[in-house]
GROMACS .gro file of C-alpha atoms in nm:
model
  115
    1LEU     CA    1   0.675  -2.465   0.171
    2ARG     CA    2   0.806  -2.161   0.359
    3GLU     CA    3   0.904  -1.993   0.029
    4THR     CA    4   0.560  -2.063  -0.119
    5LEU     CA    5   0.387  -1.914   0.185
    6SER     CA    6   0.620  -1.615   0.174
    7LYS     CA    7   0.542  -1.554  -0.195
    8ARG     CA    8   0.169  -1.586  -0.125
    9GLY     CA    9   0.203  -1.337   0.161
   10VAL     CA   10   0.368  -1.082  -0.066
   11ARG     CA   11   0.098  -1.133  -0.331
   12VAL     CA   12  -0.177  -1.090  -0.072
   13ILE     CA   13  -0.029  -0.771   0.071
   14THR     CA   14   0.037  -0.629  -0.276
   15GLY     CA   15  -0.314  -0.724  -0.383
   16LEU     CA   16  -0.460  -0.565  -0.070
   17GLY     CA   17  -0.285  -0.240  -0.153
   18LYS     CA   18  -0.430  -0.241  -0.505
   19TYR     CA   19  -0.773  -0.332  -0.370
   20PHE     CA   20  -0.755  -0.049  -0.114
   21ARG     CA   21  -0.682   0.200  -0.391
   22HIS     CA   22  -0.970   0.056  -0.595
   23ILE     CA   23  -1.230   0.090  -0.319
   24ASP     CA   24  -1.106   0.432  -0.205
   25LYS     CA   25  -1.367   0.604  -0.421
   26ASN     CA   26  -1.298   0.961  -0.305
   27ARG     CA   27  -0.919   0.909  -0.336
   28ASN     CA   28  -0.838   1.041   0.010
   29GLY     CA   29  -0.622   0.744   0.111
   30PHE     CA   30  -0.851   0.632   0.393
   31LEU     CA   31  -1.079   0.331   0.440
   32SER     CA   32  -1.376   0.293   0.669
   33GLN     CA   33  -1.399   0.003   0.910
   34ALA     CA   34  -1.658  -0.169   0.688
   35ASP     CA   35  -1.439  -0.128   0.376
   36PHE     CA   36  -1.136  -0.261   0.558
   37LYS     CA   37  -1.326  -0.562   0.691
   38GLU     CA   38  -1.465  -0.634   0.342
   39ALA     CA   39  -1.115  -0.614   0.191
   40LEU     CA   40  -0.987  -0.871   0.440
   41LYS     CA   41  -1.274  -1.106   0.351
   42VAL     CA   42  -1.210  -1.067  -0.024
   43PHE     CA   43  -0.852  -1.184   0.036
   44HIS     CA   44  -0.967  -1.473   0.259
   45LEU     CA   45  -0.814  -1.315   0.569
   46ASP     CA   46  -1.100  -1.397   0.800
   47ILE     CA   47  -1.033  -1.258   1.145
   48PRO     CA   48  -1.253  -1.330   1.448
   49ASP     CA   49  -1.452  -1.022   1.556
   50GLU     CA   50  -1.259  -0.984   1.881
   51ASP     CA   51  -0.924  -0.990   1.699
   52PHE     CA   52  -1.057  -0.749   1.435
   53LYS     CA   53  -1.157  -0.503   1.708
   54SER     CA   54  -0.805  -0.519   1.852
   55LEU     CA   55  -0.651  -0.476   1.507
   56TRP     CA   56  -0.879  -0.181   1.434
   57LEU     CA   57  -0.779  -0.009   1.761
   58ILE     CA   58  -0.415  -0.038   1.659
   59LEU     CA   59  -0.467   0.080   1.301
   60ASP     CA   60  -0.707   0.363   1.388
   61ASP     CA   61  -0.472   0.529   1.635
   62SER     CA   62  -0.617   0.875   1.559
   63LYS     CA   63  -0.965   0.747   1.655
   64SER     CA   64  -1.107   0.892   1.331
   65ASP     CA   65  -1.292   0.569   1.242
   66LYS     CA   66  -1.074   0.549   0.930
   67VAL     CA   67  -0.752   0.369   0.841
   68ASP     CA   68  -0.480   0.545   0.645
   69CYS     CA   69  -0.389   0.301   0.365
   70GLY     CA   70  -0.032   0.431   0.351
   71GLU     CA   71   0.015   0.383   0.725
   72PHE     CA   72  -0.122   0.030   0.698
   73THR     CA   73   0.119  -0.053   0.416
   74ARG     CA   74   0.416   0.094   0.606
   75ALA     CA   75   0.315  -0.099   0.919
   76VAL     CA   76   0.315  -0.425   0.723
   77PHE     CA   77   0.617  -0.367   0.498
   78GLY     CA   78   0.814  -0.137   0.727
   79GLU     CA   79   1.023   0.157   0.618
   80MET     CA   80   1.248   0.132   0.314
   81SER     CA   81   1.611   0.049   0.376
   82GLU     CA   82   1.866   0.326   0.319
   83TYR     CA   83   1.995   0.139   0.013
   84ARG     CA   84   1.648   0.131  -0.140
   85LYS     CA   85   1.580   0.496  -0.054
   86ALA     CA   86   1.905   0.596  -0.227
   87PHE     CA   87   1.806   0.388  -0.532
   88VAL     CA   88   1.463   0.558  -0.547
   89ARG     CA   89   1.622   0.903  -0.514
   90LYS     CA   90   1.864   0.824  -0.797
   91ALA     CA   91   1.582   0.705  -1.024
   92TYR     CA   92   1.376   1.014  -0.939
   93MET     CA   93   1.665   1.246  -1.021
   94LYS     CA   94   1.688   1.085  -1.367
   95LEU     CA   95   1.315   1.132  -1.424
   96ASP     CA   96   1.313   1.494  -1.305
   97PHE     CA   97   1.473   1.632  -1.623
   98ASN     CA   98   1.401   1.995  -1.541
   99LYS     CA   99   1.486   1.968  -1.169
  100THR     CA  100   1.144   2.106  -1.077
  101GLY     CA  101   1.070   1.861  -0.796
  102SER     CA  102   0.785   1.699  -0.986
  103VAL     CA  103   0.774   1.456  -1.273
  104PRO     CA  104   0.504   1.494  -1.537
  105MET     CA  105   0.369   1.178  -1.698
  106VAL     CA  106   0.517   1.291  -2.031
  107ASP     CA  107   0.868   1.270  -1.883
  108ILE     CA  108   0.801   0.926  -1.736
  109ARG     CA  109   0.684   0.802  -2.076
  110LYS     CA  110   1.017   0.913  -2.225
  111CYS     CA  111   1.207   0.684  -1.986
  112TYR     CA  112   0.976   0.395  -1.912
  113CYS     CA  113   0.798   0.136  -2.123
  114ALA     CA  114   0.558  -0.093  -1.938
  115LYS     CA  115   0.552  -0.353  -2.218
   0.00000   0.00000   0.00000
């Protein structure tokens, strides 16, 4: 049961991240309070109003009336372990053929097949 709940939790958080990107129409990485509340409802994460207000105060630490989606994800998942960071760096170095510091989509297509 614990494993099933854990898997569901990962799916919900992953799905929330995708949903956040979908509803972030202006692609600035921020969600309004109404958008955030709606996203929670879509994923059946109903939170009493009082608890939502407390959660919002924590998430909106800059008092901008917006939540940074990246900050939310990092708060839930935490920072990457050093092992994982090293793995990501190694993969990036392989993708960055020209050592320019950026990887064009054309280069990614040469190395990766999503099939």
